[in-house]
Amino acid sequence: AYINWTALEGLELIGGKFKQPWQQVSGGMVWDGDLNPEGVAARYTTKLGSAKMIASAGYLTLDDNGSSSSEDESINFAQLAAKFNVAGAKSMLGVSVYDFSEGDNNPLDLDALSKAKGNDSTEYQLTEVFAQTELKLGLPIKLYGHYVVNNDANGVNKNEDTAWLLGVGTKMGNWKASYDYREVELNSVFAAFNDSDFADGYSDSEGSRWKLSYEINKNFSVATTYLDTEMGNLTSKGKGDVDTWQIDLKAKF
């Protein structure tokens, strides 16, 4: 359950367990699409010239260890994004910081969560930059990119701190298609929270995602996704291919 209160024009205050309040591009390189954070957040939307500016910030609880917030394992985040048109192309550009924090006198339980999916760092402060533009070249073409670095990566593989993704998508009638390629170094993202389908959710991975969907009507759609991925030598499973094929039927009312 959550509340979303419009305190002032353009200002939303959100609390509880809510949908992800930040802007992002497709791919789930930092946040799995099924993940709903818990905590408090604020989002402010305004105009700057012809651009739409969206600023958000919040405090998310990972583990409630006591009555004081200083004892909780948490994420503090802040993001600034802009949506604008360039020569008729709808575009978006944004930057975010996600700072993972351990509680006072409580070792951060990130080890158990993240090492299970490849990480060996115990510190995470993620800075991301993302961009997207939609062109009309006969068919509409969407181009997007995502870059992430863990500024606080530590341990033996502290230099394995960067991830990137490039993608393209299009739409024709009721059909949608997209493709993206990414490389995710071992400690670049918090592997317990990123896309759980790509390389079985492991960091130290790379590969492609192909997706095709068809909208049957306004209530139903069907989609198929193929993930051709490879895990590196640094994961607990060792080097190997992970190929995944999914078929989804979606209903909304």
mmCIF file of C-alpha atoms in Angstrom:
data_model
loop_
_atom_site.group_PDB
_atom_site.id
_atom_site.type_symbol
_atom_site.label_atom_id
_atom_site.label_comp_id
_atom_site.label_asym_id
_atom_site.label_seq_id
_atom_site.Cartn_x
_atom_site.Cartn_y
_atom_site.Cartn_z
ATOM 1 C CA ALA A 1 0.000 0.000 0.000
ATOM 2 C CA TYR A 2 1.160 3.553 -0.660
ATOM 3 C CA ILE A 3 0.027 7.158 -0.746
ATOM 4 C CA ASN A 4 0.685 9.698 -3.485
ATOM 5 C CA TRP A 5 -0.169 13.238 -2.419
ATOM 6 C CA THR A 6 0.041 16.238 -4.727
ATOM 7 C CA ALA A 7 1.139 18.766 -2.110
ATOM 8 C CA LEU A 8 1.676 21.622 -4.585
ATOM 9 C CA GLU A 9 1.283 22.001 -8.315
ATOM 10 C CA GLY A 10 3.898 19.699 -9.833
ATOM 11 C CA LEU A 11 5.027 18.263 -6.474
ATOM 12 C CA GLU A 12 4.183 14.671 -5.526
ATOM 13 C CA LEU A 13 4.957 13.162 -2.115
ATOM 14 C CA ILE A 14 4.950 9.364 -2.110
ATOM 15 C CA GLY A 15 5.179 6.921 0.785
ATOM 16 C CA GLY A 16 4.810 3.176 1.345
ATOM 17 C CA LYS A 17 5.534 0.447 -1.198
ATOM 18 C CA PHE A 18 5.160 2.093 -4.588
ATOM 19 C CA LYS A 19 6.025 1.880 -8.263
ATOM 20 C CA GLN A 20 9.519 2.989 -9.213
ATOM 21 C CA PRO A 21 9.400 6.822 -9.075
ATOM 22 C CA TRP A 22 12.393 7.511 -11.321
ATOM 23 C CA GLN A 23 12.723 7.882 -15.084
ATOM 24 C CA GLN A 24 14.622 5.166 -16.953
ATOM 25 C CA VAL A 25 15.173 3.582 -20.344
ATOM 26 C CA SER A 26 14.280 0.026 -21.280
ATOM 27 C CA GLY A 27 16.539 -2.829 -20.190
ATOM 28 C CA GLY A 28 16.396 -3.047 -16.395
ATOM 29 C CA MET A 29 20.170 -2.737 -16.074
ATOM 30 C CA VAL A 30 19.895 -1.194 -12.587
ATOM 31 C CA TRP A 31 16.314 -2.010 -11.552
ATOM 32 C CA ASP A 32 14.258 -5.079 -12.447
ATOM 33 C CA GLY A 33 10.867 -4.011 -13.765
ATOM 34 C CA ASP A 34 9.065 -6.182 -11.186
ATOM 35 C CA LEU A 35 10.706 -4.440 -8.221
ATOM 36 C CA ASN A 36 8.600 -1.998 -6.179
ATOM 37 C CA PRO A 37 10.659 0.043 -3.676
ATOM 38 C CA GLU A 38 9.537 0.830 -0.130
ATOM 39 C CA GLY A 39 10.117 4.130 1.660
ATOM 40 C CA VAL A 40 9.420 7.793 0.920
ATOM 41 C CA ALA A 41 10.033 9.854 -2.212
ATOM 42 C CA ALA A 42 9.308 13.252 -3.711
ATOM 43 C CA ARG A 43 8.949 14.083 -7.391
ATOM 44 C CA TYR A 44 8.740 17.583 -8.871
ATOM 45 C CA THR A 45 7.780 18.305 -12.471
ATOM 46 C CA THR A 46 8.087 21.733 -14.086
ATOM 47 C CA LYS A 47 8.737 23.444 -17.411
ATOM 48 C CA LEU A 48 12.046 25.005 -18.409
ATOM 49 C CA GLY A 49 11.455 26.669 -21.740
ATOM 50 C CA SER A 50 10.043 23.930 -23.956
ATOM 51 C CA ALA A 51 11.585 21.138 -21.854
ATOM 52 C CA LYS A 52 9.823 19.161 -19.152
ATOM 53 C CA MET A 53 12.070 18.830 -16.093
ATOM 54 C CA ILE A 54 11.543 15.995 -13.605
ATOM 55 C CA ALA A 55 13.463 15.937 -10.311
ATOM 56 C CA SER A 56 13.040 13.144 -7.790
ATOM 57 C CA ALA A 57 14.664 12.078 -4.538
ATOM 58 C CA GLY A 58 13.921 9.616 -1.797
ATOM 59 C CA TYR A 59 14.861 7.291 1.016
ATOM 60 C CA LEU A 60 14.226 3.579 0.471
ATOM 61 C CA THR A 61 14.454 0.968 3.207
ATOM 62 C CA LEU A 62 16.169 -2.338 2.470
ATOM 63 C CA ASP A 63 15.976 -3.763 5.991
ATOM 64 C CA ASP A 64 14.320 -2.202 9.055
ATOM 65 C CA ASN A 65 16.747 -2.913 11.900
ATOM 66 C CA GLY A 66 15.367 -0.703 14.617
ATOM 67 C CA SER A 67 13.346 2.301 15.682
ATOM 68 C CA SER A 68 15.965 4.760 14.430
ATOM 69 C CA SER A 69 16.437 5.339 10.690
ATOM 70 C CA SER A 70 20.201 5.448 11.305
ATOM 71 C CA GLU A 71 20.044 1.721 12.065
ATOM 72 C CA ASP A 72 18.342 0.812 8.783
ATOM 73 C CA GLU A 73 19.986 -0.524 5.643
ATOM 74 C CA SER A 74 18.786 1.846 2.961
ATOM 75 C CA ILE A 75 19.174 3.561 -0.396
ATOM 76 C CA ASN A 76 19.215 7.331 -0.795
ATOM 77 C CA PHE A 77 18.577 8.408 -4.366
ATOM 78 C CA ALA A 78 18.337 11.578 -6.419
ATOM 79 C CA GLN A 79 17.598 12.048 -10.099
ATOM 80 C CA LEU A 80 17.249 14.899 -12.576
ATOM 81 C CA ALA A 81 15.743 14.180 -15.991
ATOM 82 C CA ALA A 82 14.621 16.298 -18.930
ATOM 83 C CA LYS A 83 12.151 15.511 -21.708
ATOM 84 C CA PHE A 84 12.351 17.702 -24.805
ATOM 85 C CA ASN A 85 12.051 17.796 -28.590
ATOM 86 C CA VAL A 86 15.021 18.106 -30.938
ATOM 87 C CA ALA A 87 14.034 18.751 -34.563
ATOM 88 C CA GLY A 88 10.754 16.969 -33.899
ATOM 89 C CA ALA A 89 12.367 14.005 -32.135
ATOM 90 C CA LYS A 90 11.024 13.279 -28.653
ATOM 91 C CA SER A 91 14.066 12.911 -26.390
ATOM 92 C CA MET A 92 14.977 12.266 -22.773
ATOM 93 C CA LEU A 93 18.223 12.769 -20.857
ATOM 94 C CA GLY A 94 18.833 12.030 -17.197
ATOM 95 C CA VAL A 95 21.365 11.436 -14.433
ATOM 96 C CA SER A 96 20.850 9.601 -11.129
ATOM 97 C CA VAL A 97 22.740 8.660 -7.980
ATOM 98 C CA TYR A 98 21.792 5.652 -5.823
ATOM 99 C CA ASP A 99 23.701 5.481 -2.534
ATOM 100 C CA PHE A 100 23.419 2.187 -0.622
ATOM 101 C CA SER A 101 23.962 2.629 3.124
ATOM 102 C CA GLU A 102 24.464 0.254 6.033
ATOM 103 C CA GLY A 103 22.868 0.941 9.390
ATOM 104 C CA ASP A 104 24.824 2.059 12.447
ATOM 105 C CA ASN A 105 26.572 -0.889 14.071
ATOM 106 C CA ASN A 106 24.936 -3.253 11.580
ATOM 107 C CA PRO A 107 27.022 -4.882 8.844
ATOM 108 C CA LEU A 108 25.296 -4.368 5.525
ATOM 109 C CA ASP A 109 23.522 -7.560 4.466
ATOM 110 C CA LEU A 110 24.427 -6.853 0.858
ATOM 111 C CA ASP A 111 26.900 -9.731 0.907
ATOM 112 C CA ALA A 112 24.236 -12.430 1.017
ATOM 113 C CA LEU A 113 21.954 -10.644 -1.447
ATOM 114 C CA SER A 114 24.455 -9.545 -4.049
ATOM 115 C CA LYS A 115 27.118 -12.275 -3.891
ATOM 116 C CA ALA A 116 24.400 -14.764 -4.721
ATOM 117 C CA LYS A 117 24.251 -13.065 -8.127
ATOM 118 C CA GLY A 118 27.936 -12.403 -8.704
ATOM 119 C CA ASN A 119 29.020 -9.254 -6.817
ATOM 120 C CA ASP A 120 31.984 -9.304 -4.443
ATOM 121 C CA SER A 121 31.937 -5.591 -3.516
ATOM 122 C CA THR A 122 30.348 -4.580 -0.205
ATOM 123 C CA GLU A 123 29.957 -0.875 -1.112
ATOM 124 C CA TYR A 124 27.654 0.634 -3.729
ATOM 125 C CA GLN A 125 27.140 4.199 -4.884
ATOM 126 C CA LEU A 126 25.796 4.002 -8.412
ATOM 127 C CA THR A 127 25.873 6.950 -10.789
ATOM 128 C CA GLU A 128 23.928 6.497 -14.009
ATOM 129 C CA VAL A 129 23.446 8.514 -17.181
ATOM 130 C CA PHE A 130 20.716 7.583 -19.638
ATOM 131 C CA ALA A 131 19.348 8.991 -22.886
ATOM 132 C CA GLN A 132 16.608 8.213 -25.370
ATOM 133 C CA THR A 133 15.346 9.730 -28.613
ATOM 134 C CA GLU A 134 12.467 8.829 -30.923
ATOM 135 C CA LEU A 135 12.962 9.446 -34.648
ATOM 136 C CA LYS A 136 10.495 9.205 -37.525
ATOM 137 C CA LEU A 137 12.251 7.603 -40.487
ATOM 138 C CA GLY A 138 9.354 6.007 -42.306
ATOM 139 C CA LEU A 139 8.837 3.850 -39.225
ATOM 140 C CA PRO A 140 9.242 5.337 -35.748
ATOM 141 C CA ILE A 141 12.692 4.463 -34.383
ATOM 142 C CA LYS A 142 13.604 4.695 -30.701
ATOM 143 C CA LEU A 143 17.302 4.805 -29.773
ATOM 144 C CA TYR A 144 18.401 4.544 -26.149
ATOM 145 C CA GLY A 145 21.530 4.170 -24.055
ATOM 146 C CA HIS A 146 22.441 3.636 -20.412
ATOM 147 C CA TYR A 147 25.782 3.974 -18.584
ATOM 148 C CA VAL A 148 26.388 3.071 -14.919
ATOM 149 C CA VAL A 149 29.453 3.230 -12.660
ATOM 150 C CA ASN A 150 29.775 2.082 -9.043
ATOM 151 C CA ASN A 151 31.890 4.818 -7.452
ATOM 152 C CA ASP A 152 32.393 2.854 -4.207
ATOM 153 C CA ALA A 153 33.299 -0.580 -5.589
ATOM 154 C CA ASN A 154 35.805 -2.332 -3.332
ATOM 155 C CA GLY A 155 37.437 -5.714 -2.885
ATOM 156 C CA VAL A 156 39.588 -7.774 -5.218
ATOM 157 C CA ASN A 157 37.561 -6.814 -8.293
ATOM 158 C CA LYS A 158 36.983 -3.145 -7.458
ATOM 159 C CA ASN A 159 37.907 -2.105 -11.010
ATOM 160 C CA GLU A 160 35.005 -4.153 -12.404
ATOM 161 C CA ASP A 161 32.720 -1.167 -11.800
ATOM 162 C CA THR A 162 31.096 -0.172 -15.110
ATOM 163 C CA ALA A 163 28.056 -1.223 -17.150
ATOM 164 C CA TRP A 164 26.588 0.034 -20.411
ATOM 165 C CA LEU A 165 23.657 -0.694 -22.709
ATOM 166 C CA LEU A 166 22.639 0.412 -26.215
ATOM 167 C CA GLY A 167 19.252 -0.357 -27.714
ATOM 168 C CA VAL A 168 16.846 0.301 -30.573
ATOM 169 C CA GLY A 169 13.109 -0.192 -30.905
ATOM 170 C CA THR A 170 10.347 0.354 -33.454
ATOM 171 C CA LYS A 171 6.586 0.046 -33.882
ATOM 172 C CA MET A 172 4.448 -0.858 -36.897
ATOM 173 C CA GLY A 173 0.710 -1.020 -36.394
ATOM 174 C CA ASN A 174 0.023 -3.350 -33.473
ATOM 175 C CA TRP A 175 3.561 -4.777 -33.590
ATOM 176 C CA LYS A 176 6.528 -3.631 -31.490
ATOM 177 C CA ALA A 177 10.118 -4.848 -31.766
ATOM 178 C CA SER A 178 13.288 -3.993 -29.861
ATOM 179 C CA TYR A 179 16.909 -5.063 -29.481
ATOM 180 C CA ASP A 180 19.581 -4.130 -26.962
ATOM 181 C CA TYR A 181 23.143 -5.159 -26.169
ATOM 182 C CA ARG A 182 24.814 -4.678 -22.796
ATOM 183 C CA GLU A 183 28.003 -5.387 -20.863
ATOM 184 C CA VAL A 184 27.731 -5.520 -17.072
ATOM 185 C CA GLU A 185 30.971 -5.734 -15.078
ATOM 186 C CA LEU A 186 31.039 -7.671 -11.810
ATOM 187 C CA ASN A 187 30.477 -4.823 -9.329
ATOM 188 C CA SER A 188 28.890 -2.201 -11.581
ATOM 189 C CA VAL A 189 25.316 -2.792 -10.366
ATOM 190 C CA PHE A 190 23.701 -4.322 -7.297
ATOM 191 C CA ALA A 191 22.959 -7.738 -8.784
ATOM 192 C CA ALA A 192 20.086 -8.595 -6.443
ATOM 193 C CA PHE A 193 18.002 -5.769 -7.964
ATOM 194 C CA ASN A 194 18.870 -5.659 -11.679
ATOM 195 C CA ASP A 195 17.067 -7.531 -14.492
ATOM 196 C CA SER A 196 16.625 -11.050 -13.103
ATOM 197 C CA ASP A 197 16.097 -12.544 -16.582
ATOM 198 C CA PHE A 198 19.296 -11.309 -18.237
ATOM 199 C CA ALA A 199 22.057 -13.907 -17.627
ATOM 200 C CA ASP A 200 19.886 -15.311 -14.827
ATOM 201 C CA GLY A 201 20.364 -11.999 -12.984
ATOM 202 C CA TYR A 202 24.157 -12.310 -12.693
ATOM 203 C CA SER A 203 26.591 -9.435 -13.047
ATOM 204 C CA ASP A 204 29.848 -10.033 -14.980
ATOM 205 C CA SER A 205 27.693 -10.734 -18.014
ATOM 206 C CA GLU A 206 27.093 -9.514 -21.538
ATOM 207 C CA GLY A 207 24.801 -10.223 -24.438
ATOM 208 C CA SER A 208 21.696 -9.392 -26.424
ATOM 209 C CA ARG A 209 17.978 -9.111 -25.781
ATOM 210 C CA TRP A 210 15.469 -9.430 -28.628
ATOM 211 C CA LYS A 211 11.789 -8.653 -28.045
ATOM 212 C CA LEU A 212 8.683 -8.816 -30.247
ATOM 213 C CA SER A 213 5.144 -8.013 -29.086
ATOM 214 C CA TYR A 214 1.666 -7.791 -30.591
ATOM 215 C CA GLU A 215 -1.277 -5.852 -29.173
ATOM 216 C CA ILE A 216 -4.352 -8.036 -29.662
ATOM 217 C CA ASN A 217 -6.698 -5.318 -28.419
ATOM 218 C CA LYS A 218 -6.671 -2.589 -25.766
ATOM 219 C CA ASN A 219 -6.853 -5.222 -23.001
ATOM 220 C CA PHE A 220 -4.597 -8.041 -24.228
ATOM 221 C CA SER A 221 -1.134 -8.364 -25.749
ATOM 222 C CA VAL A 222 1.338 -11.177 -26.344
ATOM 223 C CA ALA A 223 5.140 -10.883 -26.365
ATOM 224 C CA THR A 224 8.165 -13.074 -26.865
ATOM 225 C CA THR A 225 11.700 -12.299 -25.647
ATOM 226 C CA TYR A 226 14.968 -14.066 -26.434
ATOM 227 C CA LEU A 227 18.049 -13.381 -24.298
ATOM 228 C CA ASP A 228 21.394 -14.530 -25.715
ATOM 229 C CA THR A 229 23.797 -13.953 -22.815
ATOM 230 C CA GLU A 230 27.179 -15.022 -21.479
ATOM 231 C CA MET A 231 28.514 -15.016 -17.922
ATOM 232 C CA GLY A 232 32.193 -14.276 -17.304
ATOM 233 C CA ASN A 233 34.827 -16.126 -15.295
ATOM 234 C CA LEU A 234 34.299 -14.008 -12.169
ATOM 235 C CA THR A 235 30.810 -15.267 -11.309
ATOM 236 C CA SER A 236 30.293 -18.109 -8.844
ATOM 237 C CA LYS A 237 28.952 -20.224 -11.724
ATOM 238 C CA GLY A 238 31.972 -19.526 -13.919
ATOM 239 C CA LYS A 239 32.050 -18.759 -17.626
ATOM 240 C CA GLY A 240 29.111 -20.039 -19.631
ATOM 241 C CA ASP A 241 26.189 -19.236 -21.904
ATOM 242 C CA VAL A 242 22.680 -18.543 -20.623
ATOM 243 C CA ASP A 243 20.028 -18.566 -23.351
ATOM 244 C CA THR A 244 16.469 -17.743 -22.297
ATOM 245 C CA TRP A 245 13.251 -17.670 -24.304
ATOM 246 C CA GLN A 246 10.088 -16.205 -22.794
ATOM 247 C CA ILE A 247 6.476 -15.915 -23.941
ATOM 248 C CA ASP A 248 4.181 -13.533 -22.048
ATOM 249 C CA LEU A 249 0.446 -12.930 -22.295
ATOM 250 C CA LYS A 250 -0.536 -9.632 -20.700
ATOM 251 C CA ALA A 251 -3.992 -8.482 -19.658
ATOM 252 C CA LYS A 252 -5.007 -5.053 -18.344
ATOM 253 C CA PHE A 253 -8.392 -3.653 -17.429
#
